[in-house]
Short mmCIF file of C-alpha atoms in Angstrom, two decimals:
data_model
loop_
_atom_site.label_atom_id
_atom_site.label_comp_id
_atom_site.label_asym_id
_atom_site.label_seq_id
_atom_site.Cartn_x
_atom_site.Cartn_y
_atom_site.Cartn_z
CA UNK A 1 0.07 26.93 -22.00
CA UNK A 2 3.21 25.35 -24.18
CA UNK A 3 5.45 26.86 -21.59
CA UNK A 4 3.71 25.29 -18.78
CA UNK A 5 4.02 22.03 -20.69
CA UNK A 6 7.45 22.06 -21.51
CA UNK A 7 8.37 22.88 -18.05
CA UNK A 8 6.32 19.97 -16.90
CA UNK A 9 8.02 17.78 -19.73
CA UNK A 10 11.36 18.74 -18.50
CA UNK A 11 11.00 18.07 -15.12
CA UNK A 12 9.61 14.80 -15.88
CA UNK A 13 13.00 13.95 -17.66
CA UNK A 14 14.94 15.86 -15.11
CA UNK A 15 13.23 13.48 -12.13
CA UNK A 16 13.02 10.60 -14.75
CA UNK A 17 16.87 10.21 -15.29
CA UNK A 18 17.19 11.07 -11.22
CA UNK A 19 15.31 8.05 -10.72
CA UNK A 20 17.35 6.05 -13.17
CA UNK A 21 20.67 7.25 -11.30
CA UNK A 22 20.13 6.25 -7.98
CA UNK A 23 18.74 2.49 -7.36
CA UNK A 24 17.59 0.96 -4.24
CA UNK A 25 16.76 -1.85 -2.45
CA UNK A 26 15.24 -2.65 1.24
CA UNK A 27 15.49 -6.14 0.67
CA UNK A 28 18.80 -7.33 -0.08
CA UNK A 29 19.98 -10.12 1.37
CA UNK A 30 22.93 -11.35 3.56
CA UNK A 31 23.92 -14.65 4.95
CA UNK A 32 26.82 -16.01 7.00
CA UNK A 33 28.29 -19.08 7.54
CA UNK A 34 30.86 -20.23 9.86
CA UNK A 35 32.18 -23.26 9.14
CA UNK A 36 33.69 -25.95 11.40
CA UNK A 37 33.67 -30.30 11.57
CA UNK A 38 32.08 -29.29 14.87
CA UNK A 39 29.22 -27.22 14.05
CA UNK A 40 28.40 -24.76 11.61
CA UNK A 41 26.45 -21.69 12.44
CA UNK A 42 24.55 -19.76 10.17
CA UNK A 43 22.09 -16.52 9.65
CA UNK A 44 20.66 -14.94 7.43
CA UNK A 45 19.22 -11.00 7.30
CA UNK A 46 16.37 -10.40 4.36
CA UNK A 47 16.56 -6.66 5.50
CA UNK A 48 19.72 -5.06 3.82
CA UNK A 49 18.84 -1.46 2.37
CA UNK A 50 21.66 -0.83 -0.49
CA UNK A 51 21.97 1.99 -2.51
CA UNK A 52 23.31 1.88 -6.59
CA UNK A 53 24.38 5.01 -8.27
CA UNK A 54 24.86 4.27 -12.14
CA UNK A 55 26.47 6.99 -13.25
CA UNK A 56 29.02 6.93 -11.31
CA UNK A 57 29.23 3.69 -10.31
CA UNK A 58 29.14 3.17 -6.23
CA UNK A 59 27.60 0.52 -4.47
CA UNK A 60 26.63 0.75 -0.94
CA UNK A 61 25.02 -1.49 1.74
CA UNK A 62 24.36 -1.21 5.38
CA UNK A 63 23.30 -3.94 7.37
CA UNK A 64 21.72 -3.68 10.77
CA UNK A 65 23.34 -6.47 13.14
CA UNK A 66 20.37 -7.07 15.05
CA UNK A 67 18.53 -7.95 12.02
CA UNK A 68 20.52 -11.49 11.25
CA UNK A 69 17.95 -14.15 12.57
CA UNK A 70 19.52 -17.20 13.97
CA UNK A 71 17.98 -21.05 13.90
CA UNK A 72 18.56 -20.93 17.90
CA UNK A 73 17.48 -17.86 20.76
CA UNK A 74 21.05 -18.24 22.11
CA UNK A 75 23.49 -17.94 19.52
CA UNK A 76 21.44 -14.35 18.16
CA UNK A 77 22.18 -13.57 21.43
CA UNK A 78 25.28 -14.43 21.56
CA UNK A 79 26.14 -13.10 18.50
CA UNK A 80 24.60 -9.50 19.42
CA UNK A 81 26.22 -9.25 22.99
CA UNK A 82 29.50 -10.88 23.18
CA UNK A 83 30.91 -11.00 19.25
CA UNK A 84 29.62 -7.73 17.00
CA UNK A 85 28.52 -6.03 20.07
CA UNK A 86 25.33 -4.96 17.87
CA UNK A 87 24.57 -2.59 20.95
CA UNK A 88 27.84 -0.26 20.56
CA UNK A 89 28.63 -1.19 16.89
CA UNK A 90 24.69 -1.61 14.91
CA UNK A 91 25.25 -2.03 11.57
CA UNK A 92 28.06 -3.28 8.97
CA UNK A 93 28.49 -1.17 6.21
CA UNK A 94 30.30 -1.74 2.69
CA UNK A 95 31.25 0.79 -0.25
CA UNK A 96 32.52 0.09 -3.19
CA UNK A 97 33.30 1.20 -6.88
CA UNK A 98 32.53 -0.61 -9.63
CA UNK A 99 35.15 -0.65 -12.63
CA UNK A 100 34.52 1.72 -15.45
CA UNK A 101 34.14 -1.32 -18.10
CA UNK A 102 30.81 -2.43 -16.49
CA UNK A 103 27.83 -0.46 -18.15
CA UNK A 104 24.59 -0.69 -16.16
CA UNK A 105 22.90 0.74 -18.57
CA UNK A 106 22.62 -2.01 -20.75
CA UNK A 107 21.41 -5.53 -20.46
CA UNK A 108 24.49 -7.61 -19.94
CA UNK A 109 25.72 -10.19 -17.42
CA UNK A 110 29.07 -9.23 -15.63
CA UNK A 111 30.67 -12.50 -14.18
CA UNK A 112 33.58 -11.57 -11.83
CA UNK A 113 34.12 -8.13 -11.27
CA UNK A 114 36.15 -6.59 -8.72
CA UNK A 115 35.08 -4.24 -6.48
CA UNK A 116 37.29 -1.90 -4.38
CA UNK A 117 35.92 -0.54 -1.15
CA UNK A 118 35.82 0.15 2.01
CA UNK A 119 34.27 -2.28 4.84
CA UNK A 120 32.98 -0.93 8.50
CA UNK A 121 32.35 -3.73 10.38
CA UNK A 122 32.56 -3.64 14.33
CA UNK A 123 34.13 -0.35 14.27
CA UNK A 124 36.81 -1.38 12.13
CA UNK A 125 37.22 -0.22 8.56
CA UNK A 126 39.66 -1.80 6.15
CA UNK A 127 39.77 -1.85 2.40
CA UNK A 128 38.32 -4.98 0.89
CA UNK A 129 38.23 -6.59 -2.44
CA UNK A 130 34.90 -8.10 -3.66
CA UNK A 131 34.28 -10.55 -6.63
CA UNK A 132 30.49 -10.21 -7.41
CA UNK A 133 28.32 -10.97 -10.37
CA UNK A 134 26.44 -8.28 -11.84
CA UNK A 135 23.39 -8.65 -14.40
CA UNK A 136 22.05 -5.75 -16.04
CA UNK A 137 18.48 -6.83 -17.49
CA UNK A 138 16.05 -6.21 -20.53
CA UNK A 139 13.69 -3.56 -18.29
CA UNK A 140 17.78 -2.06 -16.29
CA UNK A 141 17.01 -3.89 -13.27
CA UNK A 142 20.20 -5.38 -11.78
CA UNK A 143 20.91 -8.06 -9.49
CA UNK A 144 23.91 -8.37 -7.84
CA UNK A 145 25.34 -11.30 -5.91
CA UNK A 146 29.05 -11.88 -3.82
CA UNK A 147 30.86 -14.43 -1.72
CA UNK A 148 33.59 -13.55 -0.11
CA UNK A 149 35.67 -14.34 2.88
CA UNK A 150 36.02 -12.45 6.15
CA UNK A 151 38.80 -12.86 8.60
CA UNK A 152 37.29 -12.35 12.27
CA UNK A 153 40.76 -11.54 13.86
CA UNK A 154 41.04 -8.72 10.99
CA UNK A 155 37.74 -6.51 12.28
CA UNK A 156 38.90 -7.21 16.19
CA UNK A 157 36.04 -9.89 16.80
CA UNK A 158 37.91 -12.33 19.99
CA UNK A 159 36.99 -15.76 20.14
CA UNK A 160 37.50 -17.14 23.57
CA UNK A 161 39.47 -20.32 23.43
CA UNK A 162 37.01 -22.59 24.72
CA UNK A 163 34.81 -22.25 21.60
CA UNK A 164 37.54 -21.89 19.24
CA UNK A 165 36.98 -25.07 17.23
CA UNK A 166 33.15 -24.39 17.15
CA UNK A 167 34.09 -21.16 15.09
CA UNK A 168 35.53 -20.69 12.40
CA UNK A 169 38.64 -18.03 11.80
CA UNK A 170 37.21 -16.99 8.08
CA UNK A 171 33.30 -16.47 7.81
CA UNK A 172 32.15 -16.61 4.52
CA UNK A 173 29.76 -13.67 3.43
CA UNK A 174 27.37 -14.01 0.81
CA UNK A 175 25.60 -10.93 -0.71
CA UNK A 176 22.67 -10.81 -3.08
CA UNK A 177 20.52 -7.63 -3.61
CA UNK A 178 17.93 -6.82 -7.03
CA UNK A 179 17.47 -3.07 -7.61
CA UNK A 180 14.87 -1.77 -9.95
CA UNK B 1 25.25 -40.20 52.30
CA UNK B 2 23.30 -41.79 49.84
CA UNK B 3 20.91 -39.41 49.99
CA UNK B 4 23.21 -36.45 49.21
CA UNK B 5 25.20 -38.21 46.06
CA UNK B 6 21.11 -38.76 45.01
CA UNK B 7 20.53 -35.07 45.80
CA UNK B 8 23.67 -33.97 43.45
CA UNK B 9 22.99 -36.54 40.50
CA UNK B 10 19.79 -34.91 40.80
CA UNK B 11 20.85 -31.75 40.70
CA UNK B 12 23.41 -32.35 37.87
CA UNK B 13 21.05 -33.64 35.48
CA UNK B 14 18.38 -30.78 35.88
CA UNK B 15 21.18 -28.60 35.64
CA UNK B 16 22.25 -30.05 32.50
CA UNK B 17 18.55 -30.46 31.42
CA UNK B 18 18.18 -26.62 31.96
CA UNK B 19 21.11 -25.45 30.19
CA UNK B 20 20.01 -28.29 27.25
CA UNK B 21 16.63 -26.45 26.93
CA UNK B 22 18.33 -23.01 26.71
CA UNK B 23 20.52 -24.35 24.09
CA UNK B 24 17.89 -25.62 22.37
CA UNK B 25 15.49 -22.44 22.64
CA UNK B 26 14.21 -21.65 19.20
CA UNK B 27 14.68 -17.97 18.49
CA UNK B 28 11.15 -15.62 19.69
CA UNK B 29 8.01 -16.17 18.25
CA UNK B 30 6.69 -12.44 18.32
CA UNK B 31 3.14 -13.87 17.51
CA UNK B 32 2.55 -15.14 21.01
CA UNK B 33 5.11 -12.44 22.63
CA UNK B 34 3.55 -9.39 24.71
CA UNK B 35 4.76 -6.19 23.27
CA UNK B 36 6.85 -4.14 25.35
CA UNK B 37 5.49 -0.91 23.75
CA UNK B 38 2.39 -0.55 21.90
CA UNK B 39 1.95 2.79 19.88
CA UNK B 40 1.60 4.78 16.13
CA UNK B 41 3.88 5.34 13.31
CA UNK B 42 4.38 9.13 13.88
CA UNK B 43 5.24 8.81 17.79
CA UNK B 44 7.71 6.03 17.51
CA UNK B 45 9.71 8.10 14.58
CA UNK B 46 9.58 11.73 16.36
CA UNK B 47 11.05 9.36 19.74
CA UNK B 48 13.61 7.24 17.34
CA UNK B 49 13.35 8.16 13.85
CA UNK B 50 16.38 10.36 14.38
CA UNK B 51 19.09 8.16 14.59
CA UNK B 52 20.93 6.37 17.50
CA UNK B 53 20.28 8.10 20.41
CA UNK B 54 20.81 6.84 23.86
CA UNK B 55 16.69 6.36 24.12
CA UNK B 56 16.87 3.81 21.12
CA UNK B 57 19.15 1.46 22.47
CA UNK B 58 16.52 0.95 25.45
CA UNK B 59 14.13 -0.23 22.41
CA UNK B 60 17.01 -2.76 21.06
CA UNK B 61 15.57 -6.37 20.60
CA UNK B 62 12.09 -5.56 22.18
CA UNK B 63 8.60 -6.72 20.33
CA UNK B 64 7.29 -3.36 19.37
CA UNK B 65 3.57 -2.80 18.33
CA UNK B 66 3.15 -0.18 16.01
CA UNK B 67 0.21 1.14 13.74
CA UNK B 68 0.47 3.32 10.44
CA UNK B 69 -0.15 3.53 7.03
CA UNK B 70 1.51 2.04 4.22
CA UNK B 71 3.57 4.49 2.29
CA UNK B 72 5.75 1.76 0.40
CA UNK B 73 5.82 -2.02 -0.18
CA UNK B 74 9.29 -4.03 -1.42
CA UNK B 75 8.91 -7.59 -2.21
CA UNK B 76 11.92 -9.39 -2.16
CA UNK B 77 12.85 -13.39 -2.43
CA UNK B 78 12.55 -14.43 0.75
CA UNK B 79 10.20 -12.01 2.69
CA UNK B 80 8.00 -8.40 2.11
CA UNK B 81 9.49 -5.10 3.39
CA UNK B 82 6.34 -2.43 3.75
CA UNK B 83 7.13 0.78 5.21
CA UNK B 84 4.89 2.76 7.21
CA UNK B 85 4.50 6.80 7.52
CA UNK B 86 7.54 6.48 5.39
CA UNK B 87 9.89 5.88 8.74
CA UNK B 88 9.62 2.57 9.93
CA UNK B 89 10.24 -0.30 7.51
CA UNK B 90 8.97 -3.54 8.51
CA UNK B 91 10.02 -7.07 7.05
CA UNK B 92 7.26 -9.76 6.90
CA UNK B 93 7.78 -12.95 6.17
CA UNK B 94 4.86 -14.42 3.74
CA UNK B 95 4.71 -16.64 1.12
CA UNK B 96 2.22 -15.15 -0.96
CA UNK B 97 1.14 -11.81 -2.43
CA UNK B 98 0.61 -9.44 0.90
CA UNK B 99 -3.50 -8.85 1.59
CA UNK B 100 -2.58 -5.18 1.66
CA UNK B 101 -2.10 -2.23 -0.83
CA UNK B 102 -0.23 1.10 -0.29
CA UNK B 103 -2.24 3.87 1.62
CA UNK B 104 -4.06 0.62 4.04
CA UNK B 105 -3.43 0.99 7.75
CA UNK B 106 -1.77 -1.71 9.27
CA UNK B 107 -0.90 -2.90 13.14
CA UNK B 108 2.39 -4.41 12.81
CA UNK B 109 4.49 -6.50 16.00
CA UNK B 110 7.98 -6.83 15.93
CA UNK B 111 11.81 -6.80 17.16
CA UNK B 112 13.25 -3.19 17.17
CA UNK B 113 16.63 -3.69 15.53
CA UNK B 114 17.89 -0.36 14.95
CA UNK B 115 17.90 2.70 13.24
CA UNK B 116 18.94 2.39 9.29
CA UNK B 117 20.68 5.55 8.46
CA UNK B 118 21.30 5.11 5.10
CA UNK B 119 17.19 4.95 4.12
CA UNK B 120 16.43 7.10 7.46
CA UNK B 121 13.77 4.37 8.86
CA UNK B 122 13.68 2.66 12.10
CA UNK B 123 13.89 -1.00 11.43
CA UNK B 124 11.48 -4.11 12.62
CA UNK B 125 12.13 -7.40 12.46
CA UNK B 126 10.20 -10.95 11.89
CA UNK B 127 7.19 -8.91 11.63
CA UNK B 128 3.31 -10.28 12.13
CA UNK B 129 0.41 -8.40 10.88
CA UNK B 130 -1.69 -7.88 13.82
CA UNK B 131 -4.83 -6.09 12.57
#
């Protein structure tokens, strides 16, 4: 009977600190903005899953393209068929490491932090440098937020030059995700 | 020759009208759109829940009707994420507490976006609760 106990005790803690390791979140949010003295165009996608391993301190996010919901019918589509190809190329993914100074395992609030990784976006992947805010809470839930820049030209995305001062070279990104 | 320069003023503003409306064209409201497929949880992941297969991008877009059961709710700041027969993850946009708990069936409508391999679920979009 104590055995049976202990072993239940000890997976408990075994699944326990799993659980603690590996955060996630369906519901992280993206938006982009492209901005122009023409027009700006903007979406938004409430659907970003994003995975946060604290012990060893990777961040991930994949974002489906076809998720991103548009004001208007024809700039989604336009979006989806003739600038991410969302068809041949569905998601955008990021990964990243988080520096070695920032504990998530205690409440704190990280302002600035740089995070190396990777970035697939349109079948392109290039390294790329985030600044986000990080804020470790009371009950070690995080949120996490980022704006950063990216350059169209850099992930192969054409413009055609009849729209080219409706959109804008440098779309800024902005990332905000909670784990628990 | 009156008539014809009447004919293609005529012609140039409905033109113009037409391609003003499409501009214009908020983006789908699923509640009023027919689904192109209707069907349950476990068929629609043993046809798509394994990734991007050439059958999924026929699904790509389309107002999909789907019934299951709950397995998972996520609230988040700006809309609900319940997953059903832990495989198809739905985001509804509500303002309030969702009317439904884990283990509840649920008839969901909306857009197929795609196949999330990072969670393994099949993704919907601008979901309504149908039943």
């Amino acid at each position: 009977m104590k055995n049976k106990l202990l072993i239940m005790l000890i997976t408990i803690t075994v699944f326990g600190a799993f659980a603690q390791n590996k955060k996630v979140t369906r519901t992280g949010s993206v938006q982009f903005l492209s901005k122009t003295p023409i027009e700006n165009i903007a979406a938004q996608n409430n659907q970003v899953a994003s995975i946060l391993l604290v012990n060893e301190k990777q961040i991930a996010f994949n974002v489906l393209m076809k998720s991103f919901k548009f004001e208007k019918a024809l700039m989604e589509e336009h979006f989806n068929e003739k600038y991410v190809h969302s068809n041949k190329f569905p998601a955008a993914k990021f990964k990243g490491s988080i520096p070695p100074s920032v504990a998530l395992d205690k409440a704190h609030n990280y302002e600035g932090v740089e995070i190396n990784g990777q970035m697939l976006f349109h079948g392109v992947k290039k390294p790329l440098i985030i600044i986000a805010n990080i804020e470790v809470k009371e009950d070690l839930s995080i949120s996490f937020s980022s704006s950063f820049n990216l350059k169209l030209e850099d992930y192969d995305i054409k413009v055609p030059s009849l729209v080219k001062d409706k959109i804008s070279e440098q779309i800024k990104i902005s990332v905000a995700t909670n784990y628990k | 020759m009156k008539k014809i320069l009447i004919l293609v003023v005529v012609a140039l503003l409905s033109a113009t009208g037409y391609g003003y409306y499409l501009f214009q064209k908020p983006s789908k409201d699923i509640a009023t759109t027919k689904p192109y497929l209707s069907t349950i949880a476990p068929q629609l992941i043993a046809k798509f829940g394994s990734g991007q297969t050439s059958s999924s991008s026929e699904l790509l877009s389309k107002v999909i009707q789907v019934s299951g059961k709950v397995t998972d709710i996520e609230k988040g700041k700006e809309s609900i994420i319940i997953v059903l027969n832990e495989g198809i993850k739905c985001e509804i946009i509500l303002d309030k507490n969702p009317p439904f708990v884990k283990g509840d069936y649920l008839t969901v409508k909306g857009i197929f976006s795609g196949f999330d391999d990072m969670f393994n679920e099949i993704s919907l979009t601008k979901c309504y609760i149908v039943l």
